[in-house]
Amino acid sequence: MSKKTLIVIGNGMVGHHFLEQFVASPGATEYEILVFGEEKQLAYDRVHLSEYFTGSTHADLAMGTADWYTGQGIKLQLNEPVTALDRDQRIVTTPKGEYGYDELVLATGSFPFVPPIEGREHAHCFVYRTLDDLDAIRASAQEGKSGVVVGGGLLGLEAANALRSLGLQAHVVEFAPRLMPVQLDTDGGALLRHKIEELGVQVHTEKATTDIVEGENARLRMNFSDDSHLETDLIVFSAGIRPQDALARASGLEVGERGGIVVNDQCTTSDPHIHAIGECALWDQRIFGLVAPGYTMARTLASVLNSDRDAAFTGADMSTKLKLLGVDVGSIGDAHGQTPGARNIRFNDEQAGHYRRMVISADGKTLLGAILVGDNSHYDTLLQYALNGIALPDNPETLILPEGQGGAPALGPDALPETASICSCHNVTKGDICGVIDAGCSDLAGVKAETKASTGCGGCTALLKNVVDNELEKRGVAVSKDLCEHFPYSRQDLFHLVKVNGIRTFRTLISQHGKGQGCDICKPVVGSILATCWNEHILATDHVPLQDTNDTFMANMQKNGTYSIVPRIPGGEITPDKLIVLGEVAKEYDLYTKITGGQRVDLFGATLSELPEIWEKLIAAGFETGHAYGKSLRTVKSCVGNTWCRYGVQDSVGMAIILENRYKGLRAPHKVKMAVSGCTRECAEAQSKDFGVIATENGWNLYVCGNGGMRPRHADLFATDLSDEELIRTIDRVVMFYVRTADRLQRTSVWMENLEGGLDYLKKVILEDSLGICAELEEHMNGIADTYQCEWKTAVEDPEKRKRFREFVNLPEQKDPVQQWTTERGQRRPVLESA
Amino acid sequence: MKARTFWNAVCSVEDLVPESGIAVWTEDGPVALFYLPHRLPALFAISHTDPFSGANVLARGITGDLGGEPIVASPLYKQHFNLKTGACLEDDSVTVKTYPVLLDGNRILLETTENQREAVAA
Ligand SMILES: Cc1cc2nc3c(=O)[nH]c(=O)nc-3n(C[C@H](O)[C@H](O)[C@H](O)COP(=O)(O)OP(=O)(O)OC[C@H]3O[C@@H](n4cnc5c(N)ncnc54)[C@H](O)[C@@H]3O)c2cc1C
Ligand code: SF4
Ligand code: SF4
């Protein structure tokens, strides 16, 4: 039987999500799938479009890869808009040809509405929807000083922030009397305006633009109906969106009065072979301008095409929680209290800049809606009350009062019904989470992997963790934070105990706060904590037995019991003379020599007793230990930068050397890697490191918590255009916060993912000093940098410490008989007959 | 018939590292000596050879206790060995050889099958 053809028009967020869902279903085998996209790029994350201005590329925002499409057997034709639809013949037409279909999916999204103002075709007028739009805005902004956004809604404010990040004086012109008229009320809008103006964005409300003409002091001049005017170099229209229903209209499908392709609960249009999902679809007279409802439609349609009779789209919640120009804004359900009999409770703290409003039912039992400005910490709880119809407490106002003034604690996870939606992006309910836990998932990471919860916008991270911990505890899975049988504490707890009580030895710690003698889990952890807190030599008598063999002998043990040696080569920069010394030492001791991925040289095959001799020679030549054995800073990789490279904009090698010298020797929960690239071409692959630095015209962009290895993760952009001092200060803070709060063997990537509130929280702590600890973190880091000593130098100079390096204490000349060698590719390598 | 054994002095107290191990060479092969001053007895001797890798490294492992029993963790693949019995905690079928060990004044005496240097009558 030959396959049927399924055509999808539109390769946006919802179209892509549909394909992901559909190809994973059994019904997919019956179809050839063909996808047309008008944009030239593969589907990308439009929700995070603005990040394109702060360093993200299309590849970062892309939702899939061309390889994925090929691998799934999907034919993807980008840059090829569908121009006509013939429903009788079941044919679509593009500039390149005609294609027949059996089933057709319209996922054409929407287009920005530009009000019919005279002069709107001017070259420096833009909309804000696609990557191409942003490229055009960026180009225009380069020569400009100011920019106006027409429209003070959610997207308009985001666009204003983007203009600001491009270095323009930003203005917002809004027709209504307040900002975000759809989501906010008068008080909320006024507070938001106040906060945004504080950030330097000028807000003009109740302004109707009559025409746009050439300006005198800037490129353009906007005239308003009240005879005032505003001059600006560019204009971005953000006055709402309209469903892209042109094909549907032209082919006679039923469309709504104000646009939108009419669909039923199965997301099928008035033609049974044509379906519509996402922002182009009109369901129950409603358009959904958010991504989560579009995803739900996509899932529904995938089930419908698998002949699932129960599949139905039943509407979606339009509540939103966001940060606009750094200001928390939340809007839930019936925010304006339009339900008959609805009553309001307001809390307004002008001093703190917090506004909260609850809309409750006439009987006072249920929460219908809410508005939050300035502080979204009450959002999750309020949303759960509203979505799940949970009965309000007798004094509902306690829900929005600050804690300490009679405010109620957040709603516990037990109060949520099984149907409560925890992650709306991926439609995961509390019941789903309980399901995977019952099926054997025993931690947060497992639940995330199984359900995809919290892998969308991430807004539900904290709630998800609460629910998972609570369910695990109920099932008797002790969510044990105990390090091991000797300490009933987490690494972070131990750090505190050591620091606060000034504890300097393992023995004191275990006798006061633990039991037994310790083991290979807790000893290295405590060793690392003591090293971070007091920075004493790791071979100080009390510390020796705490270390892993690699730390004890300050080299990396290899499979036959010999060691490898990695001297530090900061930034990968080395003089020919030093390189010759490495070669000479390697030759003398017959060490297998290899260049590492971190731009240094690894010398293998030294016996225990050779280590101090070899280091004596290396130190004499000016080398220092590279800490390749420690849970500490490894290397700061760098590209050659602007000293040589014609693209470079900063001295990346110089910065790498500064960073490497600053953080060398710092003991951490796990190894830490850094890199510095001299321009956005990123030759040093900084974004795969714990700390990645990329040069910009104005300074440095800092990326944090990336990872290579087994579980690769791109680092997140953390701060932009930092000066040298700002860069170092920021890294100081993050690194010390990591050292203090991470778990044993937790790389920065996992640490950040497990921080409640994730990246945003980390930014608050580090960039806004929300915990008030930044000064302490910096001081601590300064102390460590000041007391740095090369451990090998100290060791070779101390005869007592050198005693540790005897292979057999009673027979110094005795060679270890199991260390047998052979030659391969001109170098020595071990032969080891395993027992 | 029990093989004849000898007590051999292998090193002095100063050579020991508290809470840690050192290696000595005997005619029976390399032996790891551990000194855990907070236990009684405080001295333990087991084969220095890690049965999982064949490498002579056990003296360089981290010591401690698990469930009250003294242990060392192999520095290569991290298996734990009971210092009293030589039993591997992760694999029932594996045991490393243990040796009787004594403190005699300043000398550490080890009982092996071969006479070495300074023999002391058993
Ligand atoms: C700046 C910005 C910020 C946003 N922030 C949020 C947010 O915080 N939260 C949230 O939930 N939502 C947000 N949104 C909205 C969200 O991006 C949309 O809801 C979502 O992208 C809708 O997906 P879609 O697939 O329906 O449409 P789209 O993603 O727009 O995709 C439609 C695609 O179809 C293509 N197309 C149209 N006609 C044709 C044709 N004839 N032939 C071929 N291809 C065609 C279009 O070129 C487009 O690529 C934001 C949007 C923007 C612009
Ligand atoms: S709720 Fe999204 S909405 Fe969302 S974090 Fe979970 S993944 Fe998202
Ligand atoms: S990252 Fe930029 S500066 Fe560095 S080598 Fe590559 S192109 Fe040159």
XYZ file of N, CA and C in Angstrom, chain A residues 430-533:
312
model
N 0.301 16.673 38.346
C 0.824 16.033 39.544
C 0.636 14.521 39.434
N -0.497 14.101 38.851
C -0.756 12.675 38.665
C 0.315 12.012 37.805
N 0.732 12.695 36.725
C 1.784 12.134 35.861
C 3.075 11.928 36.653
N 3.358 12.906 37.508
C 4.597 12.831 38.286
C 4.538 11.660 39.263
N 3.385 11.521 39.936
C 3.217 10.383 40.846
C 3.379 9.084 40.060
N 2.850 9.057 38.838
C 2.926 7.865 38.000
C 4.360 7.427 37.753
N 5.213 8.358 37.333
C 6.585 7.939 37.021
C 7.361 7.601 38.292
N 6.981 8.239 39.398
C 7.654 7.888 40.653
C 7.267 6.465 41.052
N 5.982 6.152 40.885
C 5.552 4.785 41.203
C 6.208 3.779 40.280
N 6.506 4.219 39.051
C 7.140 3.303 38.103
C 8.642 3.197 38.330
N 9.140 3.849 39.370
C 10.540 3.617 39.711
C 11.461 4.830 39.694
N 10.965 5.978 39.260
C 11.821 7.171 39.275
C 12.085 7.568 40.717
N 13.320 7.797 41.076
C 13.546 8.077 42.480
C 14.234 9.408 42.719
N 14.355 10.233 41.696
C 14.876 11.567 41.972
C 14.372 12.584 40.945
N 14.679 13.835 41.242
C 14.197 14.935 40.414
C 14.660 14.792 38.964
N 15.938 14.459 38.808
C 16.477 14.353 37.450
C 15.721 13.285 36.666
N 15.412 12.174 37.329
C 14.686 11.098 36.669
C 13.303 11.542 36.244
N 12.603 12.244 37.142
C 11.262 12.713 36.816
C 11.313 13.688 35.641
N 12.315 14.556 35.642
C 12.445 15.500 34.528
C 12.651 14.754 33.220
N 13.518 13.749 33.243
C 13.827 13.011 32.019
C 12.599 12.252 31.522
N 11.839 11.660 32.449
C 10.684 10.854 32.049
C 9.536 11.704 31.521
N 9.260 12.836 32.195
C 8.046 13.588 31.868
C 8.322 14.838 31.047
N 9.559 15.238 30.934
C 9.958 16.490 30.295
C 9.531 17.712 31.113
N 8.956 17.502 32.278
C 8.508 18.627 33.098
C 9.666 19.574 33.353
N 9.350 20.863 33.287
C 10.324 21.887 33.625
C 11.466 21.993 32.626
N 11.282 21.403 31.452
C 12.312 21.550 30.435
C 11.861 22.543 29.368
N 10.692 23.176 29.592
C 10.230 24.201 28.654
C 10.715 25.557 29.114
N 9.784 26.408 29.541
C 10.183 27.746 29.958
C 10.884 27.721 31.314
N 10.721 26.629 32.040
C 11.414 26.511 33.318
C 10.697 27.182 34.472
N 9.549 27.770 34.197
C 8.836 28.500 35.243
C 8.373 27.626 36.385
N 8.307 26.348 36.171
C 7.737 25.477 37.194
C 8.802 24.757 38.014
N 10.062 25.109 37.827
C 11.148 24.358 38.464
C 10.963 24.172 39.972
N 10.687 25.288 40.657
C 10.601 25.218 42.114
C 9.413 24.367 42.549
N 8.281 24.576 41.870
C 7.082 23.814 42.210
C 7.324 22.327 41.974
N 7.941 22.019 40.843
C 8.199 20.617 40.510
C 9.049 19.947 41.594
N 10.071 20.648 42.035
C 10.953 20.055 43.042
C 10.183 19.769 44.335
N 9.338 20.733 44.705
C 8.516 20.536 45.891
C 7.666 19.295 45.789
N 6.985 19.178 44.643
C 6.076 18.051 44.463
C 6.867 16.743 44.498
N 7.981 16.704 43.779
C 8.752 15.460 43.709
C 9.287 15.080 45.095
N 9.888 16.043 45.802
C 10.408 15.741 47.137
C 9.307 15.231 48.042
N 8.164 15.910 47.972
C 7.051 15.551 48.826
C 6.563 14.129 48.521
N 6.447 13.806 47.231
C 5.961 12.475 46.869
C 6.969 11.404 47.269
N 8.252 11.698 47.066
C 9.268 10.712 47.431
C 9.231 10.457 48.933
N 9.092 11.552 49.687
C 9.063 11.401 51.134
C 7.871 10.561 51.568
N 6.713 10.824 50.906
C 5.516 10.069 51.259
C 5.692 8.581 50.998
N 6.507 8.265 49.982
C 6.722 6.860 49.656
C 7.866 6.263 50.467
N 8.309 7.041 51.443
C 9.349 6.506 52.318
C 10.725 6.509 51.683
N 10.858 7.089 50.476
C 12.198 7.230 49.933
C 12.801 8.398 50.691
N 13.662 8.080 51.618
C 14.234 9.187 52.368
C 14.979 10.054 51.379
N 14.580 11.303 51.277
C 15.322 12.196 50.404
C 16.554 12.569 51.213
N 17.453 11.587 51.294
C 18.554 11.735 52.222
C 19.604 12.661 51.665
N 19.969 13.630 52.465
C 21.033 14.519 52.041
C 22.321 14.130 52.749
N 22.261 13.029 53.529
C 23.451 12.619 54.261
C 24.564 12.295 53.290
N 25.740 12.772 53.643
C 26.887 12.543 52.774
C 27.230 11.059 52.737
N 27.299 10.430 53.906
C 27.625 9.006 54.012
C 27.278 8.590 55.425
N 27.625 7.368 55.800
C 27.215 6.916 57.133
C 27.894 7.694 58.259
N 28.920 8.461 57.947
C 29.631 9.156 59.026
C 29.085 10.551 59.331
N 28.420 11.151 58.353
C 27.922 12.516 58.575
C 26.459 12.647 58.131
N 25.561 13.027 59.038
C 24.175 13.241 58.633
C 23.979 14.636 58.047
N 24.885 15.057 57.178
C 24.818 16.405 56.617
C 25.127 16.376 55.129
N 24.667 17.403 54.420
C 25.070 17.567 53.020
C 26.403 18.298 52.990
N 27.022 18.351 51.820
C 28.291 19.071 51.686
C 28.130 20.517 52.117
N 26.987 21.099 51.694
C 26.752 22.498 52.028
C 26.667 22.707 53.544
N 25.968 21.772 54.235
C 25.870 21.865 55.703
C 27.258 21.802 56.331
N 28.048 20.842 55.823
C 29.386 20.678 56.396
C 30.214 21.940 56.193
N 30.071 22.520 55.013
C 30.805 23.751 54.730
C 30.510 24.791 55.806
N 29.226 24.920 56.114
C 28.799 25.881 57.135
C 29.403 25.573 58.486
N 29.302 24.288 58.876
C 29.823 23.891 60.186
C 31.301 24.230 60.304
N 32.047 23.907 59.231
C 33.483 24.157 59.251
C 33.765 25.645 59.368
N 33.074 26.402 58.532
C 33.319 27.838 58.447
C 32.909 28.542 59.752
N 31.682 28.260 60.178
C 31.130 28.975 61.323
C 31.860 28.619 62.608
N 32.209 27.329 62.763
C 32.849 26.907 64.001
C 34.367 26.946 63.916
N 34.886 27.425 62.804
C 36.341 27.526 62.679
C 37.046 26.189 62.819
N 36.418 25.123 62.307
C 37.012 23.786 62.446
C 38.133 23.609 61.425
N 39.284 23.100 61.899
C 40.432 23.023 61.002
C 40.905 21.607 60.709
N 40.353 20.613 61.389
C 40.773 19.248 61.072
C 39.565 18.324 60.925
N 39.817 17.262 60.173
C 38.789 16.252 59.972
C 38.381 15.630 61.300
N 39.381 15.365 62.130
C 39.106 14.688 63.395
C 38.167 15.511 64.283
N 38.410 16.805 64.358
C 37.520 17.649 65.161
C 36.109 17.589 64.592
N 36.014 17.679 63.286
C 34.695 17.710 62.659
C 33.946 16.415 62.918
N 34.630 15.282 62.726
C 33.903 14.019 62.858
C 33.589 13.731 64.322
N 34.455 14.158 65.239
C 34.135 13.871 66.637
C 33.013 14.771 67.141
N 32.918 15.975 66.596
C 31.856 16.868 67.065
C 30.541 16.701 66.297
N 30.648 16.364 65.022
C 29.432 16.380 64.201
C 29.154 15.091 63.449
N 30.022 14.088 63.630
C 29.794 12.848 62.890
C 30.022 11.650 63.771
N 30.220 10.487 63.145
C 30.559 9.309 63.944
C 31.490 8.409 63.143
N 32.198 7.505 63.843
C 33.117 6.586 63.169
C 34.397 7.279 62.737
N 35.075 6.660 61.763
C 36.404 7.119 61.359
C 36.417 7.833 60.010
N 35.301 7.811 59.306
C 35.291 8.418 57.972
C 35.503 7.381 56.895
N 35.425 7.799 55.640
C 35.603 6.865 54.533
C 36.028 7.637 53.283
N 36.094 6.924 52.164
C 36.577 7.558 50.943
C 35.542 8.519 50.341
N 34.334 8.592 50.915
C 33.371 9.600 50.458
C 33.582 10.906 51.227
N 33.512 10.809 52.575
C 33.509 12.043 53.351
C 34.895 12.663 53.506
N 35.932 11.841 53.516
C 37.256 12.418 53.751
C 37.674 13.419 52.671
N 37.581 13.026 51.381
C 37.975 14.019 50.357
C 37.076 15.255 50.378
N 35.781 15.050 50.682
C 34.884 16.201 50.730
C 35.339 17.174 51.802
N 35.598 16.634 52.982
C 36.035 17.503 54.071
C 37.396 18.107 53.740
N 38.266 17.292 53.118
C 39.566 17.819 52.708
C 39.402 19.029 51.814
N 38.488 18.912 50.865
C 38.264 20.021 49.930
C 37.675 21.233 50.644
N 36.749 20.987 51.568
C 36.148 22.105 52.309
C 37.211 22.807 53.154
N 38.027 22.007 53.843
C 39.072 22.612 54.672
C 40.030 23.421 53.812
N 40.352 22.877 52.630
C 41.266 23.592 51.743
C 40.654 24.919 51.305
N 39.354 24.897 50.989
C 38.717 26.137 50.555
C 38.662 27.135 51.697
N 38.337 26.652 52.888
C 38.160 27.576 54.005
C 39.474 28.122 54.519
